[in-house]
Short mmCIF file of C-alpha atoms and ligand atoms in Angstrom, two decimals:
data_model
loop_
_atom_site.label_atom_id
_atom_site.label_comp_id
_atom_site.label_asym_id
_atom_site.label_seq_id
_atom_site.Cartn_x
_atom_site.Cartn_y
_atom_site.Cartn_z
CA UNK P 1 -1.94 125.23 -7.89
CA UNK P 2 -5.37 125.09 -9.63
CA UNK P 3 -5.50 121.26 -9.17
CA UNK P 4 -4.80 122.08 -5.75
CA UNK P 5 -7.87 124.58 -4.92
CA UNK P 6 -10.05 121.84 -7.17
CA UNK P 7 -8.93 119.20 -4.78
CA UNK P 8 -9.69 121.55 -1.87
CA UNK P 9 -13.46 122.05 -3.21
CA UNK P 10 -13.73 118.61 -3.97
CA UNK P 11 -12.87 118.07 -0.67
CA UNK P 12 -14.95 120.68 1.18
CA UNK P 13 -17.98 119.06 -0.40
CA UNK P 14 -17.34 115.46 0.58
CA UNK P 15 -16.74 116.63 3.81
CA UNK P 16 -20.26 118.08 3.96
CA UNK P 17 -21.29 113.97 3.73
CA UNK P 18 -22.98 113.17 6.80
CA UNK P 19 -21.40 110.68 9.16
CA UNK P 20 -22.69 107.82 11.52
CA UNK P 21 -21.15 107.60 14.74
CA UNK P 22 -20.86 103.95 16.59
CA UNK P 23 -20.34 101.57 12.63
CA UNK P 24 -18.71 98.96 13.75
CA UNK P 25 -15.89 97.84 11.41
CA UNK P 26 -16.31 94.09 9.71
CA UNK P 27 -12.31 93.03 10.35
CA UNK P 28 -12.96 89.67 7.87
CA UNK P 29 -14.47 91.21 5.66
CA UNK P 30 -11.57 94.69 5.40
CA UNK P 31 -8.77 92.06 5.76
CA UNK P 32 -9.93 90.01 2.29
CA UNK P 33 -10.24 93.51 1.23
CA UNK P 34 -6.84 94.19 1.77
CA UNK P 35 -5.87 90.81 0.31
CA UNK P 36 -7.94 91.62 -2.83
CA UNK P 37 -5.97 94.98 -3.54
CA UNK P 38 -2.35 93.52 -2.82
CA UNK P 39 -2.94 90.83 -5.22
CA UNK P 40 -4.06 93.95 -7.69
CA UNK P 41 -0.52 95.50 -7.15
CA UNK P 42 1.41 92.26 -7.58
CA UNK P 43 -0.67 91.66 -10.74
CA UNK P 44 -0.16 95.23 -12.28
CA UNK P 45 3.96 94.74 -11.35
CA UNK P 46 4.64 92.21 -13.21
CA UNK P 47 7.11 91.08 -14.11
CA UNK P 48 8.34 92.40 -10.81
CA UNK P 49 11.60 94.58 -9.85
CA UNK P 50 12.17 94.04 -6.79
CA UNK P 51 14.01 97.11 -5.79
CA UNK P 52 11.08 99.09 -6.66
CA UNK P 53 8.66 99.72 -4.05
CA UNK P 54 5.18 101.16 -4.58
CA UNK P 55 5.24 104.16 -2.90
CA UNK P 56 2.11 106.26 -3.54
CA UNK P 57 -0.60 107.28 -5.77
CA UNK P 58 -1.35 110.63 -6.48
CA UNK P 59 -4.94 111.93 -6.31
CA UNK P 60 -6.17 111.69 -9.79
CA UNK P 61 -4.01 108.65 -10.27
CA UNK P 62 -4.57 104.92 -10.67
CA UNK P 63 -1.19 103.40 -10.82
CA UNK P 64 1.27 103.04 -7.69
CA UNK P 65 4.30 105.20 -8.70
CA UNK P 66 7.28 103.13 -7.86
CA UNK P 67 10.73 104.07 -6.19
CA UNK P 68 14.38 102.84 -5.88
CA UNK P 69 14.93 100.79 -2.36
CA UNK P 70 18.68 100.84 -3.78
CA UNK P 71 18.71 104.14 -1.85
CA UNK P 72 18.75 104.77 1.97
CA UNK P 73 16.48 108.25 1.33
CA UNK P 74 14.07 106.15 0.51
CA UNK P 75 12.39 105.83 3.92
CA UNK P 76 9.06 104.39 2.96
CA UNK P 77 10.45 101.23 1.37
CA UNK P 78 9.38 98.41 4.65
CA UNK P 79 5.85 99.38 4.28
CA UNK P 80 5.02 97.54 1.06
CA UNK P 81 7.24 94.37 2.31
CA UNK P 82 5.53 95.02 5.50
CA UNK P 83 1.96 95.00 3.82
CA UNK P 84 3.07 91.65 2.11
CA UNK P 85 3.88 90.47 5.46
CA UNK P 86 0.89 90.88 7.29
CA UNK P 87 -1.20 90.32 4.13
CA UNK P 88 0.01 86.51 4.34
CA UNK P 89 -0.52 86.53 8.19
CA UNK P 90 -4.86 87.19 7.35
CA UNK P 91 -3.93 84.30 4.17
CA UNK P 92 -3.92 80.53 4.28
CA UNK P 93 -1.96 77.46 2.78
CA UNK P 94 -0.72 78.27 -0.65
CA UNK P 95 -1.88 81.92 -0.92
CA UNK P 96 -0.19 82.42 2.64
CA UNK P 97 3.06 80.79 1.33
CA UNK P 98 2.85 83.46 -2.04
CA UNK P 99 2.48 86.38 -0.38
CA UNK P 100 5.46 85.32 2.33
CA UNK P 101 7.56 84.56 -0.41
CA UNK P 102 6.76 88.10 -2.06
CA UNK P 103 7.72 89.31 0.99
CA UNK P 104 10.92 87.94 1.64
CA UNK P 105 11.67 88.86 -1.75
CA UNK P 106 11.21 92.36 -0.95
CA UNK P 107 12.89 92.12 1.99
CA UNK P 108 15.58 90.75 1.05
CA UNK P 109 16.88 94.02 -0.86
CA UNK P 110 16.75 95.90 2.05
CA UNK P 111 19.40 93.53 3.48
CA UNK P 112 22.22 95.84 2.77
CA UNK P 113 21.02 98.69 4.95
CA UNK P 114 21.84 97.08 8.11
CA UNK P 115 25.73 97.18 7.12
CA UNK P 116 25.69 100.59 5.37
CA UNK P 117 26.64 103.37 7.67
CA UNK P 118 23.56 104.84 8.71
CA UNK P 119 21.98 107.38 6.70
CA UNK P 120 19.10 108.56 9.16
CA UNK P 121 16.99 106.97 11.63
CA UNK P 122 14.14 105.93 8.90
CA UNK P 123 16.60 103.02 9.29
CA UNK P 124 14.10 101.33 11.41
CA UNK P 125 10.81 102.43 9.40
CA UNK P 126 12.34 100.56 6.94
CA UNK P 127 13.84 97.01 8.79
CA UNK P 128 10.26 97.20 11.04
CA UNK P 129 7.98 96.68 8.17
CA UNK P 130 10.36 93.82 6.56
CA UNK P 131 12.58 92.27 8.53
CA UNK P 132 10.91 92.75 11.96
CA UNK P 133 7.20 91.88 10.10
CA UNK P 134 9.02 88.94 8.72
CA UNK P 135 10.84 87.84 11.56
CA UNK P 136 7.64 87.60 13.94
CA UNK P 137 5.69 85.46 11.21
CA UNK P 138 8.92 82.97 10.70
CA UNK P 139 11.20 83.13 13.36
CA UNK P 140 13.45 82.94 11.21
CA UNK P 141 17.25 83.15 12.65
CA UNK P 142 18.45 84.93 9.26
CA UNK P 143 16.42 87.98 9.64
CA UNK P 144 17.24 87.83 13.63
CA UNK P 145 21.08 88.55 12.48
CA UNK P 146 19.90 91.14 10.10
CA UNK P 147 17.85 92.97 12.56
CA UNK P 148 20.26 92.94 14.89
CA UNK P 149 23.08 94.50 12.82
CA UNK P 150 20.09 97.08 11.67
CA UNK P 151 19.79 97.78 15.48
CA UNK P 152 23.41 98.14 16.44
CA UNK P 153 23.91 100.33 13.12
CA UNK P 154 20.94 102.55 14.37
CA UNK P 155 22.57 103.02 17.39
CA UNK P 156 25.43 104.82 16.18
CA UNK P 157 22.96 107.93 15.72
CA UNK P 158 22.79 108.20 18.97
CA UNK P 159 24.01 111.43 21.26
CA UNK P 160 25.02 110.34 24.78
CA UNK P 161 24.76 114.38 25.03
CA UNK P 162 21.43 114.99 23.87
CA UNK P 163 20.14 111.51 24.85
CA UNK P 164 18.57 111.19 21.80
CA UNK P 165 19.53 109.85 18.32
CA UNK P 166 19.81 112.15 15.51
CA UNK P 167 17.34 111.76 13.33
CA UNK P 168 18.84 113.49 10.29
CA UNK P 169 22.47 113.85 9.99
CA UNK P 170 21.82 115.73 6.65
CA UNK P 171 19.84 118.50 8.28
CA UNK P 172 22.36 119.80 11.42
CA UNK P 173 23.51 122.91 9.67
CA UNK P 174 20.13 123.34 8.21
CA UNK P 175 18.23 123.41 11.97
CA UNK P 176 21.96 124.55 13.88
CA UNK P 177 21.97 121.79 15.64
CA UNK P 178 21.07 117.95 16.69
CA UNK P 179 17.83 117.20 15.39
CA UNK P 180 15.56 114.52 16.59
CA UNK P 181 12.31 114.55 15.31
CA UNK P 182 8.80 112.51 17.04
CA UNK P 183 8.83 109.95 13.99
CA UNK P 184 11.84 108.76 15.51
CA UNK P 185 9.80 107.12 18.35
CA UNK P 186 8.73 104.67 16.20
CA UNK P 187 12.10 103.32 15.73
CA UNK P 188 13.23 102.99 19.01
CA UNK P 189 11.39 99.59 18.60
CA UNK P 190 14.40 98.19 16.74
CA UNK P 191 16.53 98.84 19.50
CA UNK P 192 14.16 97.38 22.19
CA UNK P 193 13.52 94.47 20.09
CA UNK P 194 17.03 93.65 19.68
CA UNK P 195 17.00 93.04 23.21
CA UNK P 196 20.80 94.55 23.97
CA UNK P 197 21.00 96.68 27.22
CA UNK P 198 22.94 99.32 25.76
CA UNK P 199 20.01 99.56 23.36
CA UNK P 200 17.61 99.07 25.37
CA UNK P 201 19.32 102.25 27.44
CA UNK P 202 19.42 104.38 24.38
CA UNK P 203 15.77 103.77 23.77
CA UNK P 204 14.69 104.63 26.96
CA UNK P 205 17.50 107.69 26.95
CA UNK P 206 15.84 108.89 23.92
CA UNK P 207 12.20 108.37 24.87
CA UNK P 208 12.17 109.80 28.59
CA UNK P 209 14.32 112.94 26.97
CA UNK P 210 12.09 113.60 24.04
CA UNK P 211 8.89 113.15 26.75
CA UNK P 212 11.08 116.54 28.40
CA UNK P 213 11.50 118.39 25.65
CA UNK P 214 9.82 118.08 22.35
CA UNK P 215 6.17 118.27 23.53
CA UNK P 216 4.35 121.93 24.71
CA UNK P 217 2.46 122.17 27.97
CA UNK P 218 -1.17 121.07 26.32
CA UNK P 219 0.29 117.93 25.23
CA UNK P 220 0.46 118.58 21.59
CA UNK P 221 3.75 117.15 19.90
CA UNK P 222 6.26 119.23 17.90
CA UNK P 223 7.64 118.07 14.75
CA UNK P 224 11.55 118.55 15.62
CA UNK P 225 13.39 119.24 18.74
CA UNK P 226 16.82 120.85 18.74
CA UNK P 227 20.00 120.44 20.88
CA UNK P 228 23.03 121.35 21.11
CA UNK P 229 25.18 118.52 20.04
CA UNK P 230 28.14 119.48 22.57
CA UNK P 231 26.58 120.09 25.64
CA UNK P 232 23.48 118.55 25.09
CA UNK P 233 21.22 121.45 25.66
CA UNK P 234 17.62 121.79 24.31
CA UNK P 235 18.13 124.79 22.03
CA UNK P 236 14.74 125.54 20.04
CA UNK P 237 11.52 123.31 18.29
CA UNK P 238 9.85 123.69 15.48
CA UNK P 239 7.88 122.01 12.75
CA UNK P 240 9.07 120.82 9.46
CA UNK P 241 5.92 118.56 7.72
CA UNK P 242 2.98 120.59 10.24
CA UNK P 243 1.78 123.65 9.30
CA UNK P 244 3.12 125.78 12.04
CA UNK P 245 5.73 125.94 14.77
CA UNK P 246 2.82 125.83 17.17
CA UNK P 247 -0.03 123.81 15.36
CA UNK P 248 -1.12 120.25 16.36
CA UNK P 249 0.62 118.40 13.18
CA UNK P 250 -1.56 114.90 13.28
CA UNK P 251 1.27 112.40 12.13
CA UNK P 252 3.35 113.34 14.69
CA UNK P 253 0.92 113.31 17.60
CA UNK P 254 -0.09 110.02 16.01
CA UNK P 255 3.97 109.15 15.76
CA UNK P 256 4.07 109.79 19.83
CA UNK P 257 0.73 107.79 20.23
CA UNK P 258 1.96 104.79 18.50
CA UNK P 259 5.59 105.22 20.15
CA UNK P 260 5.13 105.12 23.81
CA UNK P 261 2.91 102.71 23.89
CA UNK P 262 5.32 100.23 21.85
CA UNK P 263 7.81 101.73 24.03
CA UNK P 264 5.29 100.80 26.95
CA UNK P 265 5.03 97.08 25.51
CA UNK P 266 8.94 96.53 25.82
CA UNK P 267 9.60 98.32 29.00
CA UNK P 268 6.49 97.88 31.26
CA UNK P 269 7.51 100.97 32.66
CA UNK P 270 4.31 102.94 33.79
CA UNK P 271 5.54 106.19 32.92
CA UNK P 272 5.32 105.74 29.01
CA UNK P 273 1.93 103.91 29.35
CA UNK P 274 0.63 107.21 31.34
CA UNK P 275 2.05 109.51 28.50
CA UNK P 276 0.81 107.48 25.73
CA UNK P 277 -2.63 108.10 27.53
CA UNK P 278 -1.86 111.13 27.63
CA UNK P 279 -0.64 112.11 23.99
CA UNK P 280 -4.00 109.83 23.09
CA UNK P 281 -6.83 111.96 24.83
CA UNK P 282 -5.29 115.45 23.52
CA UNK P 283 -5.13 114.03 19.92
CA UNK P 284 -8.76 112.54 20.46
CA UNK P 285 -10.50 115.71 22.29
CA UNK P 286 -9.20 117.73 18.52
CA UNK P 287 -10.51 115.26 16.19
CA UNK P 288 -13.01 116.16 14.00
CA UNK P 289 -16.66 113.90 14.37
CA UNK P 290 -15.77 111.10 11.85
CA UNK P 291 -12.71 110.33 13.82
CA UNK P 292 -9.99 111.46 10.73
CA UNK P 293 -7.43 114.18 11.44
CA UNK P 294 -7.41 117.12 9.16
CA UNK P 295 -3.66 116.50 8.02
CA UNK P 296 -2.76 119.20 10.43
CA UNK P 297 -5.61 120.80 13.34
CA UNK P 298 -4.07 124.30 13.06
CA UNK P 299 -4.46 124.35 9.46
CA UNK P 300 -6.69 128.09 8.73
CA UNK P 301 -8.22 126.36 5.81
CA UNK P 302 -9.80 124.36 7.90
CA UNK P 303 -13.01 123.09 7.07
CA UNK P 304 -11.65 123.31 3.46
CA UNK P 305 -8.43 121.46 4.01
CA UNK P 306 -7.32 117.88 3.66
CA UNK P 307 -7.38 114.83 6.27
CA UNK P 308 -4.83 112.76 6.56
CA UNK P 309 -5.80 108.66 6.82
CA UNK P 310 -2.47 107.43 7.25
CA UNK P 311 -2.51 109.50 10.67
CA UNK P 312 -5.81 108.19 11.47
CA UNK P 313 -4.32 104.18 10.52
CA UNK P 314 -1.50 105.17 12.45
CA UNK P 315 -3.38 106.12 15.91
CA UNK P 316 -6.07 103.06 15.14
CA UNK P 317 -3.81 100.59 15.79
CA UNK P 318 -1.60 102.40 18.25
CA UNK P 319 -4.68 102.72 20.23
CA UNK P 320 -5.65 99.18 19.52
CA UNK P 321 -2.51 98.54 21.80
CA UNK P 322 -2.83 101.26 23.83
CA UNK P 323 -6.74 99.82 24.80
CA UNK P 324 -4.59 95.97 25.36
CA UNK P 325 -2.64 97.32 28.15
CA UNK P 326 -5.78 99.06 30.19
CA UNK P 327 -9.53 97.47 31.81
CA UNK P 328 -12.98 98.65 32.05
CA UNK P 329 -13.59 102.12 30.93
CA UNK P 330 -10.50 103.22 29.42
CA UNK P 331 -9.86 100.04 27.40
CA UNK P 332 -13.68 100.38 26.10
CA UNK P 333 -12.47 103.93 25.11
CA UNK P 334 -9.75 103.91 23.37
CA UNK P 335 -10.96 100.05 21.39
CA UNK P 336 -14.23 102.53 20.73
CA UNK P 337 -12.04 105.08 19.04
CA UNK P 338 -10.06 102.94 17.65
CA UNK P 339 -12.78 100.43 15.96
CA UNK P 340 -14.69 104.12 15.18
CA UNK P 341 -11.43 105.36 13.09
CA UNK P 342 -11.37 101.77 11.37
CA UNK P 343 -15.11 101.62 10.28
CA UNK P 344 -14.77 105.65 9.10
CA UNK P 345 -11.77 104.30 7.08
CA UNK P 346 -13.39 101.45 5.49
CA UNK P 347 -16.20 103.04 4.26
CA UNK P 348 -16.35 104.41 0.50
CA UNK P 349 -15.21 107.44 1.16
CA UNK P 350 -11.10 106.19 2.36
CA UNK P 351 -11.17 102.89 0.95
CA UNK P 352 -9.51 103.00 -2.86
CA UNK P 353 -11.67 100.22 -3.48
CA UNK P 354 -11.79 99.56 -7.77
CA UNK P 355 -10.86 103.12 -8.26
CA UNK P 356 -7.04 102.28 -7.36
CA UNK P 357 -5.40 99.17 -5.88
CA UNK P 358 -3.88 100.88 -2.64
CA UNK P 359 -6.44 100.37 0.27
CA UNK P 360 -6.86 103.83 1.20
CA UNK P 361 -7.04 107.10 -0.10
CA UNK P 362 -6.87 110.59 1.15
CA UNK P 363 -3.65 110.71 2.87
CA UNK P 364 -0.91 113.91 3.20
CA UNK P 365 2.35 113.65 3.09
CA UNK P 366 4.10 116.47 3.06
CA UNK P 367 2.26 119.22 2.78
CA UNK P 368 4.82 122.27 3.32
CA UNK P 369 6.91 120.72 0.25
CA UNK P 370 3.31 119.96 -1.99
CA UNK P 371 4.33 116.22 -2.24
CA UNK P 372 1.75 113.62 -1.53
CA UNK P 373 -1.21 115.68 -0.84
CA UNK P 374 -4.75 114.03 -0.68
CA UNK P 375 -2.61 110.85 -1.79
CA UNK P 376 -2.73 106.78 -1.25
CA UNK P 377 0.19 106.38 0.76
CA UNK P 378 1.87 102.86 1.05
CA UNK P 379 2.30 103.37 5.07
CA UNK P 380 -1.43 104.70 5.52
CA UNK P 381 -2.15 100.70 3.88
CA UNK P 382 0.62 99.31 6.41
CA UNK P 383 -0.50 100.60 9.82
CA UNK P 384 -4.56 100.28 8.40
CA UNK P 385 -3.45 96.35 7.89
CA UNK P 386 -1.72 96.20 10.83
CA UNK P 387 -4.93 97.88 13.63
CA UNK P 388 -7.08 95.17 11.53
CA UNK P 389 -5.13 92.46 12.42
CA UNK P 390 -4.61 93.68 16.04
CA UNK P 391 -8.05 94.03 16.35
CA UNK P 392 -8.88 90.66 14.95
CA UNK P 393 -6.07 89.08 17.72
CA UNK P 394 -7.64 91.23 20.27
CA UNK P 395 -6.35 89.99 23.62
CA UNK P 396 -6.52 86.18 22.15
N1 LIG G 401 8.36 110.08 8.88
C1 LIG G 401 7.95 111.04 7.95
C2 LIG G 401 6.50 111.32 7.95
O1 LIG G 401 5.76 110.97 8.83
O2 LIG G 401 6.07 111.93 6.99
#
């Protein structure tokens, strides 16, 4: 606890850091960055074990702390495969060829998820960043049949009920009922991607119901929704990671950002491009000057609390999309915000630089449960990576 209220002084100070509005962020020069520190971690790994994924590292450490993949709880093991990935994708010739093997490697141990019965929907967190990653760099058919058995195997979470998939079979007694929480947006993409129309139906099922139901009149998102699994009622929300039932937690308004517009990008259908607008300008009119969330908006503690930068490398490149899909003023907006976030994340202050080899620092994960608070987090790294190489094949 004492670490804690350090951390929160520490914070409170470097807060009081003045900050320049308008830096424009170098994307060549952040994505050799980026290159730089992955080749760090594969250094320090070795010899590698491939079923152990860097996961995070804690504030006042220097070292990734590693994790089982052999595990379906283990939702954050795509990112660092996904890093890999996209790492190789801003790499040429032999370096490029390294890093993709890497990857597969990775990947590869994830392969048995796809014919496991499903353990929650963090199914497609984890075939996104590897397979999916992998599959759009190769086109390679192998990783096509995996994805596709990942996509049919998510499916089986869904509700026809509800119209929603349940996003963690563990935790039905534990909320009384079926839970479906906004992360799970993000992994509707496996189903779109796979291209199937009873897929693509759940997707769309699960997206226009969760648009209904799991956000509050303002806009703001709430962590879980709740239905009854029978009739397929909307019982209840509340928050689980956020600090309140009713505060603005800034992952999962940065979860629905990121969502609808992907879910925008496979359907074309207007109203998910108008609610990711949406979802965007109540997230943006909240954020603090320098463009990072505080790791929650309603947090009390506030200005002495924590920001979260894997929210803010979340929105970044969902609003890199978002801006690809819109003209004049509102694609200039949202690209401003987004490039804004980008620069404010690559400056001293986020980037781990030689301190640690993650690229960023000063990311929350769950704060409620005290576990990966003011943290480098491997899927702040992924979606930071993946906005700077969306911005850098800006409407190419
Ligand atoms: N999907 C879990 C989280 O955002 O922390």
């Amino acid at each position: 606890m004492k670490r804690v209220y350090l951390q929160i002084i520490a914070i409170a100070l470097w807060g009081c850091t003045a900050v320049v509005r308008g830096q424009e962020v170098d994307v060549t020069r952040e994505l050799a960055y980026c290159k730089g520190q992955v080749d760090r971690t594969l250094k320090e790994l070795s010899p590698i074990d491939y079923t152990m994924t860097p996961r995070n590292i804690g504030a006042d450490e220097s070292r990734w702390n590693l994790r089982s993949v052999k595990t379906p709880e283990e939702w954050c093991a795509g990112f660092f495969p996904g890093v890999l990935w996209m790492a190789s994708s801003a790499g040429q010739g032999d370096e490029k060829e390294r890093l993709m093997k890497e990857a597969d490697r990775y990947s590869a141990e994830l392969e048995y998820l796809a014919y496991s019965p499903v353990y929650d929907h963090d199914l497609g967190f984890i075939m996104i960043g590897s397979y999916l990653k992998g599959w759009e760099l190769t086109h390679d058919e192998h990783y096509k049949e995996v994805l596709m058995a990942a996509a049919d195997t998510l499916a089986t979470l869904y509700n026809p009920a509800v119209g929603t998939l349940l996003s963690w079979p563990r935790n039905v007694e534990m909320f009384g009922g079926h839970n479906t929480i906004i992360d799970n947006m993000i992994n509707l993409e496996l189903l779109l991607w796979s291209g199937k129309e009873r897929n693509k139906e759940i997707a769309v099922h699960h997206a226009d119901t969760t648009m209904t139901y799991h956000f509050r009149p303002d806009g703001t998102v709430n962590h879980v929704a709740v239905y009854d699994p029978a009739s397929g009622k909307h019982l209840y929300n509340c928050t689980h990671q956020g600090f309140g039932d009713n505060t603005l937690w800034s992952r999962g308004q940065a979860w629905a950002i990121y969502g609808y517009t992907m879910v925008y990008r496979y359907t074309k259908e207007q109203r998910f491009l108008d609610f990711a607008k949406r979802v965007a300008d109540v997230y943006l009119e909240r954020l603090p000057e320098d463009g990072i969330p505080w790791w929650d908006m309603g947090d009390p503690m506030i200005p002495n609390s924590f920001r979260d930068a894997s929210a803010a490398a979340v929105v970044a490149s969902g609003l890199v999309e978002l801006a690809s899909f819109l003209d004049g003023a509102e694609e200039a907006r949202y690209l401003g915000e987004a490039k804004r976030m980008l620069a404010r994340l690559s400056s001293a202050d986020y980037q781990s630089r030689e301190k640690k080899p993650s690229f960023l620092m000063h990311s929350v994960g769950n704060m409620p449960a005290g576990s990966e608070v003011d943290a480098s987090i491997n899927y702040a790294d992924y979606y930071y990576i993946e906005a700077l190489l969306r911005l850098r094949d800006y409407r190419k």
